[in-house]
Short mmCIF file of C-alpha atoms and ligand atoms in Angstrom, two decimals:
data_model
loop_
_atom_site.label_atom_id
_atom_site.label_comp_id
_atom_site.label_asym_id
_atom_site.label_seq_id
_atom_site.Cartn_x
_atom_site.Cartn_y
_atom_site.Cartn_z
CA MET A 1 2.94 -49.38 173.43
CA ARG A 2 -0.67 -49.94 172.64
CA THR A 3 -1.73 -46.53 173.94
CA LEU A 4 1.04 -44.95 172.01
CA LEU A 5 -0.18 -46.58 168.83
CA ALA A 6 -3.73 -45.48 169.50
CA LEU A 7 -2.55 -41.97 170.11
CA LEU A 8 -0.64 -42.04 166.88
CA THR A 9 -3.60 -43.12 164.79
CA CYS A 10 -5.62 -40.40 166.43
CA LEU A 11 -3.07 -37.82 165.52
CA ILE A 12 -2.91 -39.08 161.98
CA ALA A 13 -6.69 -39.21 161.77
CA LEU A 14 -7.23 -35.70 163.06
CA PRO A 15 -5.89 -33.70 160.15
CA ALA A 16 -7.95 -35.87 157.82
CA LEU A 17 -11.09 -35.07 159.77
CA ALA A 18 -10.29 -31.42 160.20
CA ALA A 19 -10.56 -30.76 156.48
CA PRO A 20 -14.09 -30.78 155.05
CA ARG A 21 -15.13 -34.18 153.78
CA SER A 22 -17.15 -34.53 150.61
CA TYR A 23 -20.19 -36.69 150.47
CA THR A 24 -22.41 -37.91 147.68
CA LEU A 25 -26.06 -38.69 147.88
CA ASP A 26 -27.42 -42.18 148.23
CA ALA A 27 -30.63 -41.26 146.43
CA GLU A 28 -32.25 -44.65 147.03
CA ASN A 29 -32.19 -44.12 150.75
CA SER A 30 -33.12 -40.46 150.76
CA ALA A 31 -36.46 -38.72 150.68
CA VAL A 32 -37.96 -35.28 150.81
CA ALA A 33 -41.23 -35.27 152.68
CA PHE A 34 -43.42 -32.21 152.92
CA PHE A 35 -46.60 -31.44 154.78
CA TYR A 36 -49.35 -28.94 154.06
CA ASP A 37 -52.84 -28.18 155.28
CA PHE A 38 -55.75 -29.23 153.14
CA GLY A 39 -58.94 -28.07 154.78
CA GLU A 40 -58.83 -29.64 158.22
CA GLU A 41 -56.25 -32.26 157.38
CA GLU A 42 -52.53 -32.33 157.09
CA ILE A 43 -51.37 -33.99 153.89
CA ARG A 44 -47.98 -35.54 153.34
CA GLY A 45 -46.29 -35.31 149.98
CA ASN A 46 -42.84 -36.22 148.74
CA PHE A 47 -40.14 -35.60 146.20
CA THR A 48 -37.13 -37.67 145.33
CA LEU A 49 -33.74 -36.10 145.76
CA GLU A 50 -31.90 -36.02 142.49
CA GLU A 51 -28.47 -34.85 143.45
CA ALA A 52 -26.71 -33.42 146.47
CA ASP A 53 -23.22 -32.13 147.06
CA ILE A 54 -22.39 -32.05 150.70
CA SER A 55 -19.20 -31.21 152.37
CA ILE A 56 -18.90 -31.40 156.11
CA ASP A 57 -16.20 -29.99 158.29
CA PHE A 58 -16.69 -31.72 161.58
CA ASP A 59 -14.43 -29.35 163.44
CA ALA A 60 -15.56 -26.11 161.92
CA VAL A 61 -19.16 -26.56 160.94
CA GLN A 62 -19.29 -23.11 159.37
CA ASN A 63 -16.95 -24.39 156.68
CA SER A 64 -19.45 -27.02 155.57
CA SER A 65 -21.70 -26.62 152.57
CA VAL A 66 -24.80 -28.24 151.09
CA SER A 67 -26.32 -27.99 147.68
CA VAL A 68 -29.29 -30.01 146.54
CA ARG A 69 -31.17 -30.39 143.29
CA LEU A 70 -34.48 -32.11 142.81
CA ARG A 71 -36.81 -32.86 139.96
CA VAL A 72 -40.22 -31.27 140.29
CA ALA A 73 -42.07 -33.75 138.09
CA GLY A 74 -41.14 -36.62 140.42
CA GLY A 75 -43.19 -35.08 143.22
CA HIS A 76 -46.39 -36.36 144.78
CA ALA A 77 -48.75 -34.25 146.84
CA GLY A 78 -50.57 -37.01 148.67
CA PHE A 79 -53.37 -37.88 146.25
CA PRO A 80 -53.73 -37.70 142.45
CA PHE A 81 -55.89 -34.56 142.24
CA ALA A 82 -53.42 -32.66 144.45
CA THR A 83 -50.36 -34.00 142.64
CA GLU A 84 -51.67 -32.78 139.29
CA ALA A 85 -52.64 -29.46 140.83
CA MET A 86 -49.20 -29.06 142.42
CA LEU A 87 -47.31 -29.83 139.21
CA GLY A 88 -49.62 -27.59 137.15
CA PRO A 89 -48.99 -23.95 136.28
CA ARG A 90 -50.76 -22.57 139.34
CA VAL A 91 -48.23 -24.06 141.74
CA LEU A 92 -44.86 -25.52 140.72
CA ASP A 93 -45.35 -25.26 136.95
CA ALA A 94 -43.26 -28.37 136.31
CA ALA A 95 -43.40 -27.93 132.54
CA ASN A 96 -41.55 -24.61 132.69
CA HIS A 97 -39.53 -25.13 135.86
CA PRO A 98 -38.50 -28.78 136.00
CA GLU A 99 -36.09 -28.45 138.93
CA MET A 100 -35.76 -26.91 142.37
CA TYR A 101 -32.44 -26.02 143.99
CA PHE A 102 -31.07 -25.31 147.39
CA SER A 103 -27.61 -24.04 148.06
CA SER A 104 -26.29 -23.14 151.50
CA THR A 105 -24.86 -19.70 152.15
CA SER A 106 -24.05 -19.99 155.85
CA ILE A 107 -24.03 -22.75 158.41
CA ARG A 108 -23.68 -22.45 162.12
CA ARG A 109 -23.59 -24.96 164.93
CA THR A 110 -26.60 -25.18 167.23
CA GLN A 111 -27.35 -27.19 170.32
CA ALA A 112 -29.01 -29.96 168.37
CA GLY A 113 -26.93 -29.85 165.22
CA ALA A 114 -26.64 -27.04 162.75
CA SER A 115 -28.68 -24.27 161.29
CA ILE A 116 -28.32 -23.95 157.54
CA THR A 117 -29.26 -20.79 155.73
CA GLY A 118 -29.30 -20.90 151.97
CA ASP A 119 -30.91 -19.91 148.73
CA LEU A 120 -33.91 -21.92 147.69
CA THR A 121 -34.99 -21.63 144.06
CA ILE A 122 -38.51 -22.63 143.11
CA ARG A 123 -40.16 -21.53 139.85
CA ASN A 124 -36.99 -19.58 139.12
CA VAL A 125 -37.59 -17.44 142.20
CA THR A 126 -34.78 -17.49 144.75
CA ARG A 127 -35.44 -16.75 148.40
CA PRO A 128 -33.40 -17.33 151.55
CA VAL A 129 -34.57 -20.11 153.85
CA THR A 130 -33.18 -21.55 157.03
CA LEU A 131 -33.26 -25.26 157.76
CA ASP A 132 -32.35 -27.12 160.90
CA ALA A 133 -29.91 -29.93 160.33
CA ARG A 134 -29.11 -32.97 162.38
CA LEU A 135 -26.56 -35.62 161.57
CA PHE A 136 -26.92 -39.28 162.38
CA ARG A 137 -24.57 -42.15 161.97
CA GLN A 138 -25.97 -45.29 160.46
CA GLN A 139 -27.07 -47.76 163.07
CA GLY A 140 -24.34 -50.28 163.70
CA ALA A 141 -21.64 -48.09 162.20
CA PRO A 142 -18.29 -48.39 163.90
CA VAL A 143 -17.46 -45.76 166.48
CA GLY A 144 -15.90 -42.84 164.70
CA GLY A 145 -17.18 -44.12 161.35
CA PHE A 146 -18.24 -41.13 159.29
CA ASP A 147 -18.41 -42.84 155.93
CA GLU A 148 -22.16 -43.15 155.81
CA LEU A 149 -24.33 -40.52 157.46
CA VAL A 150 -27.94 -39.51 157.51
CA VAL A 151 -28.77 -35.81 157.40
CA GLU A 152 -32.14 -34.67 158.57
CA LEU A 153 -33.19 -31.22 157.40
CA THR A 154 -36.35 -29.60 158.68
CA GLY A 155 -37.91 -26.23 158.13
CA SER A 156 -40.77 -24.56 156.40
CA VAL A 157 -41.36 -22.33 153.41
CA ASP A 158 -44.20 -20.09 152.40
CA ARG A 159 -45.04 -21.19 148.87
CA THR A 160 -46.50 -17.81 147.99
CA ASP A 161 -43.00 -16.28 148.34
CA PHE A 162 -42.07 -18.22 145.22
CA GLY A 163 -45.16 -17.43 143.20
CA ALA A 164 -46.43 -20.98 143.77
CA ASP A 165 -49.64 -19.43 145.03
CA GLY A 166 -52.40 -21.32 143.22
CA TRP A 167 -55.31 -23.19 144.89
CA ARG A 168 -54.89 -21.19 148.09
CA GLU A 169 -58.54 -21.79 148.96
CA TRP A 170 -57.68 -25.51 149.04
CA ALA A 171 -54.15 -25.82 150.30
CA GLY A 172 -52.33 -23.81 152.95
CA ASP A 173 -49.47 -21.41 152.22
CA THR A 174 -46.99 -23.01 154.61
CA VAL A 175 -45.16 -26.08 153.44
CA ARG A 176 -43.27 -27.91 156.17
CA LEU A 177 -40.22 -29.84 155.03
CA GLN A 178 -38.57 -32.92 156.39
CA ILE A 179 -35.67 -34.20 154.37
CA PHE A 180 -33.74 -37.36 155.13
CA ALA A 181 -30.64 -37.74 153.04
CA THR A 182 -28.30 -40.68 153.30
CA ILE A 183 -24.84 -39.60 152.24
CA ASP A 184 -21.66 -41.52 151.55
CA ALA A 185 -18.15 -40.18 151.91
CA GLU A 186 -16.31 -39.88 148.63
CA MET B 1 -94.61 -40.75 117.70
CA PRO B 2 -92.46 -39.93 114.69
CA LEU B 3 -88.70 -39.84 115.13
CA ARG B 4 -88.02 -37.28 112.43
CA ASN B 5 -88.89 -33.61 112.31
CA THR B 6 -91.24 -32.39 109.57
CA ASP B 7 -91.90 -28.94 108.06
CA THR B 8 -94.32 -28.19 110.88
CA THR B 9 -93.57 -30.59 113.72
CA PHE B 10 -90.76 -31.75 116.00
CA GLY B 11 -90.10 -35.51 116.10
CA TRP B 12 -89.45 -37.19 119.46
CA LEU B 13 -85.66 -37.19 119.22
CA SER B 14 -85.46 -33.40 118.84
CA ARG B 15 -87.93 -32.92 121.67
CA LEU B 16 -86.13 -35.40 123.91
CA ILE B 17 -82.76 -33.66 123.38
CA HIS B 18 -84.39 -30.27 123.91
CA TRP B 19 -85.78 -31.21 127.31
CA LEU B 20 -82.78 -33.21 128.46
CA MET B 21 -80.62 -30.18 127.73
CA ALA B 22 -83.10 -27.77 129.31
CA VAL B 23 -83.07 -29.69 132.58
CA GLY B 24 -79.35 -30.40 132.31
CA LEU B 25 -78.31 -26.83 131.61
CA ILE B 26 -80.39 -25.29 134.37
CA ALA B 27 -79.18 -27.92 136.83
CA MET B 28 -75.57 -27.33 135.77
CA LEU B 29 -75.90 -23.56 136.10
CA VAL B 30 -77.08 -24.05 139.66
CA PHE B 31 -74.45 -26.74 140.33
CA GLY B 32 -71.61 -24.57 139.00
CA THR B 33 -72.72 -21.59 141.09
CA VAL B 34 -72.89 -23.75 144.22
CA LEU B 35 -69.47 -25.19 143.37
CA LYS B 36 -67.95 -21.71 143.37
CA THR B 37 -69.29 -20.87 146.82
CA MET B 38 -68.54 -24.22 148.46
CA GLU B 39 -65.95 -24.70 151.21
CA PRO B 40 -63.16 -26.69 149.59
CA SER B 41 -62.59 -30.03 151.30
CA PHE B 42 -61.92 -33.69 150.64
CA ALA B 43 -65.60 -34.41 150.98
CA ASN B 44 -66.60 -32.35 147.98
CA LEU B 45 -63.71 -32.96 145.61
CA TRP B 46 -65.83 -35.47 143.72
CA MET B 47 -68.30 -32.73 142.84
CA TYR B 48 -65.75 -31.17 140.51
CA ASP B 49 -65.49 -34.42 138.59
CA ALA B 50 -69.28 -34.70 138.54
CA HIS B 51 -69.62 -31.13 137.22
CA LYS B 52 -67.10 -31.82 134.47
CA SER B 53 -68.69 -35.15 133.52
CA PHE B 54 -72.23 -33.82 133.23
CA GLY B 55 -70.95 -30.71 131.46
CA LEU B 56 -69.18 -32.87 128.88
CA LEU B 57 -72.33 -34.96 128.51
CA LEU B 58 -74.26 -31.79 127.65
CA PHE B 59 -71.51 -30.86 125.21
CA MET B 60 -72.01 -34.20 123.45
CA LEU B 61 -75.75 -33.69 123.43
CA VAL B 62 -75.48 -30.34 121.68
CA LEU B 63 -73.19 -31.85 119.06
CA LEU B 64 -75.63 -34.70 118.58
CA ARG B 65 -78.43 -32.16 118.33
CA ILE B 66 -76.63 -30.17 115.63
CA ILE B 67 -75.85 -33.30 113.63
CA TRP B 68 -79.42 -34.52 113.97
CA HIS B 69 -80.80 -31.18 112.78
CA ARG B 70 -78.61 -31.46 109.67
CA LEU B 71 -80.11 -34.88 108.99
CA SER B 72 -83.64 -33.92 109.95
CA PRO B 73 -84.14 -30.15 109.90
CA PRO B 74 -86.49 -28.77 112.53
CA PRO B 75 -89.64 -26.87 111.48
CA ALA B 76 -89.34 -23.15 110.73
CA PRO B 77 -90.57 -20.75 113.44
CA LEU B 78 -94.25 -19.91 113.28
CA SER B 79 -94.99 -16.50 111.88
CA GLY B 80 -97.84 -14.29 113.01
CA VAL B 81 -96.03 -12.48 115.80
CA PRO B 82 -94.54 -8.97 115.61
CA LEU B 83 -91.32 -8.82 113.65
CA TRP B 84 -89.26 -7.76 116.69
CA GLN B 85 -90.38 -10.89 118.51
CA GLU B 86 -89.46 -13.06 115.55
CA ARG B 87 -86.04 -11.40 115.44
CA ALA B 88 -85.57 -11.70 119.21
CA ALA B 89 -86.43 -15.41 119.07
CA ARG B 90 -84.01 -16.05 116.22
CA TRP B 91 -81.28 -14.12 118.02
CA ALA B 92 -81.94 -16.02 121.26
CA HIS B 93 -81.78 -19.41 119.51
CA ARG B 94 -78.48 -18.60 117.81
CA THR B 95 -76.98 -17.31 121.04
CA LEU B 96 -78.19 -20.41 122.88
CA TYR B 97 -76.47 -22.69 120.40
CA ALA B 98 -73.26 -20.69 120.57
CA LEU B 99 -73.33 -20.80 124.38
CA MET B 100 -74.22 -24.49 124.55
CA ILE B 101 -70.93 -25.05 122.70
CA LEU B 102 -68.76 -22.35 124.27
CA VAL B 103 -69.78 -22.85 127.91
CA PRO B 104 -68.63 -26.48 128.21
CA LEU B 105 -65.69 -25.86 125.89
CA SER B 106 -64.39 -22.97 128.02
CA GLY B 107 -64.81 -25.07 131.19
CA TRP B 108 -62.93 -27.92 129.54
CA ILE B 109 -60.09 -25.70 128.33
CA GLY B 110 -59.76 -23.94 131.69
CA SER B 111 -59.81 -27.25 133.55
CA ALA B 112 -57.27 -28.97 131.31
CA ALA B 113 -54.97 -25.94 131.49
CA THR B 114 -54.64 -26.33 135.28
CA GLY B 115 -52.82 -29.62 134.67
CA ILE B 116 -55.51 -31.60 136.48
CA SER B 117 -56.75 -34.40 134.26
CA VAL B 118 -60.32 -34.06 133.03
CA ARG B 119 -62.34 -37.21 133.50
CA PHE B 120 -65.60 -38.19 131.88
CA PHE B 121 -67.32 -40.36 134.49
CA GLY B 122 -63.95 -41.75 135.49
CA LEU B 123 -62.50 -42.05 132.00
CA ARG B 124 -59.43 -39.90 131.66
CA LEU B 125 -59.66 -37.72 128.54
CA PRO B 126 -56.69 -36.72 126.42
CA GLN B 127 -55.42 -33.21 127.18
CA VAL B 128 -57.26 -30.71 124.96
CA VAL B 129 -54.73 -28.02 125.80
CA PRO B 130 -51.35 -28.19 127.54
CA PRO B 131 -51.00 -26.89 131.11
CA SER B 132 -50.89 -23.11 130.80
CA ALA B 133 -51.51 -20.30 133.25
CA ALA B 134 -52.86 -18.07 130.47
CA LEU B 135 -55.38 -20.64 129.19
CA ASP B 136 -56.36 -21.48 132.77
CA THR B 137 -57.20 -17.83 133.51
CA ALA B 138 -58.82 -17.14 130.14
CA GLY B 139 -60.81 -20.38 130.10
CA PHE B 140 -62.36 -19.84 133.52
CA ALA B 141 -62.94 -16.13 132.94
CA ALA B 142 -64.86 -17.07 129.79
CA HIS B 143 -66.67 -19.91 131.56
CA SER B 144 -67.78 -17.55 134.33
CA LEU B 145 -68.91 -14.80 131.96
CA LEU B 146 -70.59 -17.07 129.40
CA THR B 147 -72.54 -18.96 132.06
CA LYS B 148 -74.02 -15.63 133.27
CA LEU B 149 -74.97 -14.83 129.69
CA LEU B 150 -76.48 -18.31 129.34
CA MET B 151 -78.63 -17.71 132.43
CA ALA B 152 -79.90 -14.46 130.90
CA VAL B 153 -80.65 -15.95 127.49
CA ILE B 154 -82.39 -19.00 128.99
CA LEU B 155 -84.57 -16.64 131.00
CA LEU B 156 -85.49 -14.70 127.84
CA HIS B 157 -86.11 -17.92 125.95
CA VAL B 158 -88.42 -19.24 128.67
CA LEU B 159 -90.31 -15.96 128.92
CA GLY B 160 -90.69 -15.84 125.14
CA ALA B 161 -91.93 -19.44 125.01
CA LEU B 162 -94.45 -18.84 127.80
CA HIS B 163 -95.62 -15.69 126.04
CA ARG B 164 -96.18 -17.69 122.85
CA GLY B 165 -98.01 -20.40 124.76
CA PHE B 166 -100.24 -18.33 127.00
CA VAL B 167 -100.49 -14.86 125.45
CA SER B 168 -100.13 -15.25 121.68
CA ARG B 169 -101.58 -18.74 122.06
CA ASP B 170 -100.06 -20.24 118.93
CA SER B 171 -98.73 -23.80 118.75
CA SER B 172 -95.03 -22.87 119.30
CA LEU B 173 -94.92 -24.17 122.86
CA ARG B 174 -97.17 -27.16 122.25
CA ARG B 175 -95.12 -28.51 119.36
CA ILE B 176 -91.94 -28.72 121.46
CA THR B 177 -93.78 -30.22 124.46
CA ARG B 178 -96.35 -32.58 123.03
CA GLY B 179 -95.15 -32.59 119.43
CA VAL B 180 -98.40 -31.43 117.83
C1 HEM C 201 -73.15 -26.85 129.80
C2 HEM C 201 -72.28 -27.16 130.64
C3 HEM C 201 -71.81 -26.35 131.82
C4 HEM C 201 -72.47 -25.40 132.58
C5 HEM C 201 -73.87 -24.90 132.40
C6 HEM C 201 -71.53 -24.96 133.59
C7 HEM C 201 -71.81 -24.01 134.53
C8 HEM C 201 -70.90 -23.53 135.45
C9 HEM C 201 -71.11 -22.42 136.34
C10 HEM C 201 -72.37 -21.57 136.40
C11 HEM C 201 -69.99 -22.26 137.06
C12 HEM C 201 -69.70 -21.16 138.10
C13 HEM C 201 -68.94 -20.09 137.36
C14 HEM C 201 -68.67 -18.87 138.16
O1 HEM C 201 -69.58 -18.41 138.87
O2 HEM C 201 -67.56 -18.36 138.05
C15 HEM C 201 -69.06 -23.28 136.68
C16 HEM C 201 -67.82 -23.48 137.25
C17 HEM C 201 -66.95 -24.45 136.84
N1 HEM C 201 -67.07 -25.26 135.73
FE1 HEM C 201 -68.70 -25.45 134.59
N2 HEM C 201 -70.35 -25.65 133.43
C18 HEM C 201 -70.48 -26.49 132.37
C19 HEM C 201 -69.54 -27.33 131.84
C20 HEM C 201 -68.27 -27.52 132.37
C21 HEM C 201 -67.27 -28.43 131.84
C22 HEM C 201 -67.48 -29.30 130.62
C23 HEM C 201 -66.19 -28.32 132.64
C24 HEM C 201 -64.86 -29.04 132.58
C25 HEM C 201 -64.59 -30.07 131.84
C26 HEM C 201 -66.51 -27.35 133.69
C27 HEM C 201 -65.65 -26.99 134.71
C28 HEM C 201 -65.95 -26.07 135.67
C29 HEM C 201 -65.08 -25.79 136.80
C30 HEM C 201 -63.75 -26.48 137.13
C31 HEM C 201 -65.70 -24.77 137.52
C32 HEM C 201 -65.19 -24.13 138.81
C33 HEM C 201 -64.40 -22.92 138.45
C34 HEM C 201 -63.80 -22.30 139.68
O3 HEM C 201 -64.01 -22.79 140.79
O4 HEM C 201 -63.13 -21.28 139.47
N3 HEM C 201 -67.78 -26.88 133.48
N4 HEM C 201 -69.64 -24.04 135.69
#
């Protein structure tokens, strides 16, 4: 009887899981870290995630989607001089382009998680980028609990592709990204 | 040592400002040129703030100098040299004043336009211009060009002064050095 009941709940649960589930961002527990070369050193900067719409289809990952928006002016580039330089017209030009966007165009499953290709818009310039995604369940979450997840996105962009090409003699072209987003099921 | 200038002599304040600015400008021209060729790194970031601070100090000095010369006009140039030399000297002095204003001003505008705050010995100054790619480019292009011009005019000025002191042998050089 017990096994039958368990089987039943499984069967009921399956269709619910098979459809994509929508998630909203828990901005407090999310962060965008980025890394760039400054002379001999690697500097860590960060942005705060403003908004994210995520829908995950656990059975057919390709049906998932991610779109993210973040506010440029909330960014820090490691130390005050660099932050001001980054927000200034030579790099992100925060005054004229207050936001950055990412929107997925295709997602495929990989060994470690998923590979997300999408359009990244910086300074009003849109270029394709590919990020590696991994999903984690919150520590202590019940088995099969998918209500609160952590998404890790990693990848790198060449800032000169977006016209954010100022201070190249100071800071490297490649910006490595590491995004941790905590998301809650709707 | 009289403070004020007279019809024929420079008082100590005018002479002091003259020499402070002479040393300051030449040092800053060298400093700025070195700054441009330096390997960017954490270790020399502070030099940019130092360059801006001393540049702004020189800007204040030239304003003080102009105000002071309204209150206490400097003596007229000595005559007795060929007219072309008199004209060249007058032209050089006017250009020097224009450059002493425009050189730091262009550096300040270019710097502020990058969005990086301009500090005067640590004190954050209000933004003279908003962040702007156009003002950034124009400001530094002007700063670069005008500093080259300043180097040339200072050279002419020094050669002219030495000529007065050691060839024409009038009191032009002496009155700005020793005041008599
Ligand atoms: C009388 C005062 C000043 C003198 C004589 C001076 C001189 C110079 C010189 C010779 C250069 C190199 C230019 C080149 O070769 O392109 C330079 C660069 C520079 N100056 Fe000044 N400067 C003065 C004031 C200022 C002020 C007031 C500021 C800012 C508040 C400033 C900011 C800069 C900056 C940021 C650079 C580097 C530009 C770059 O790397 O592209 N300067 N300066």
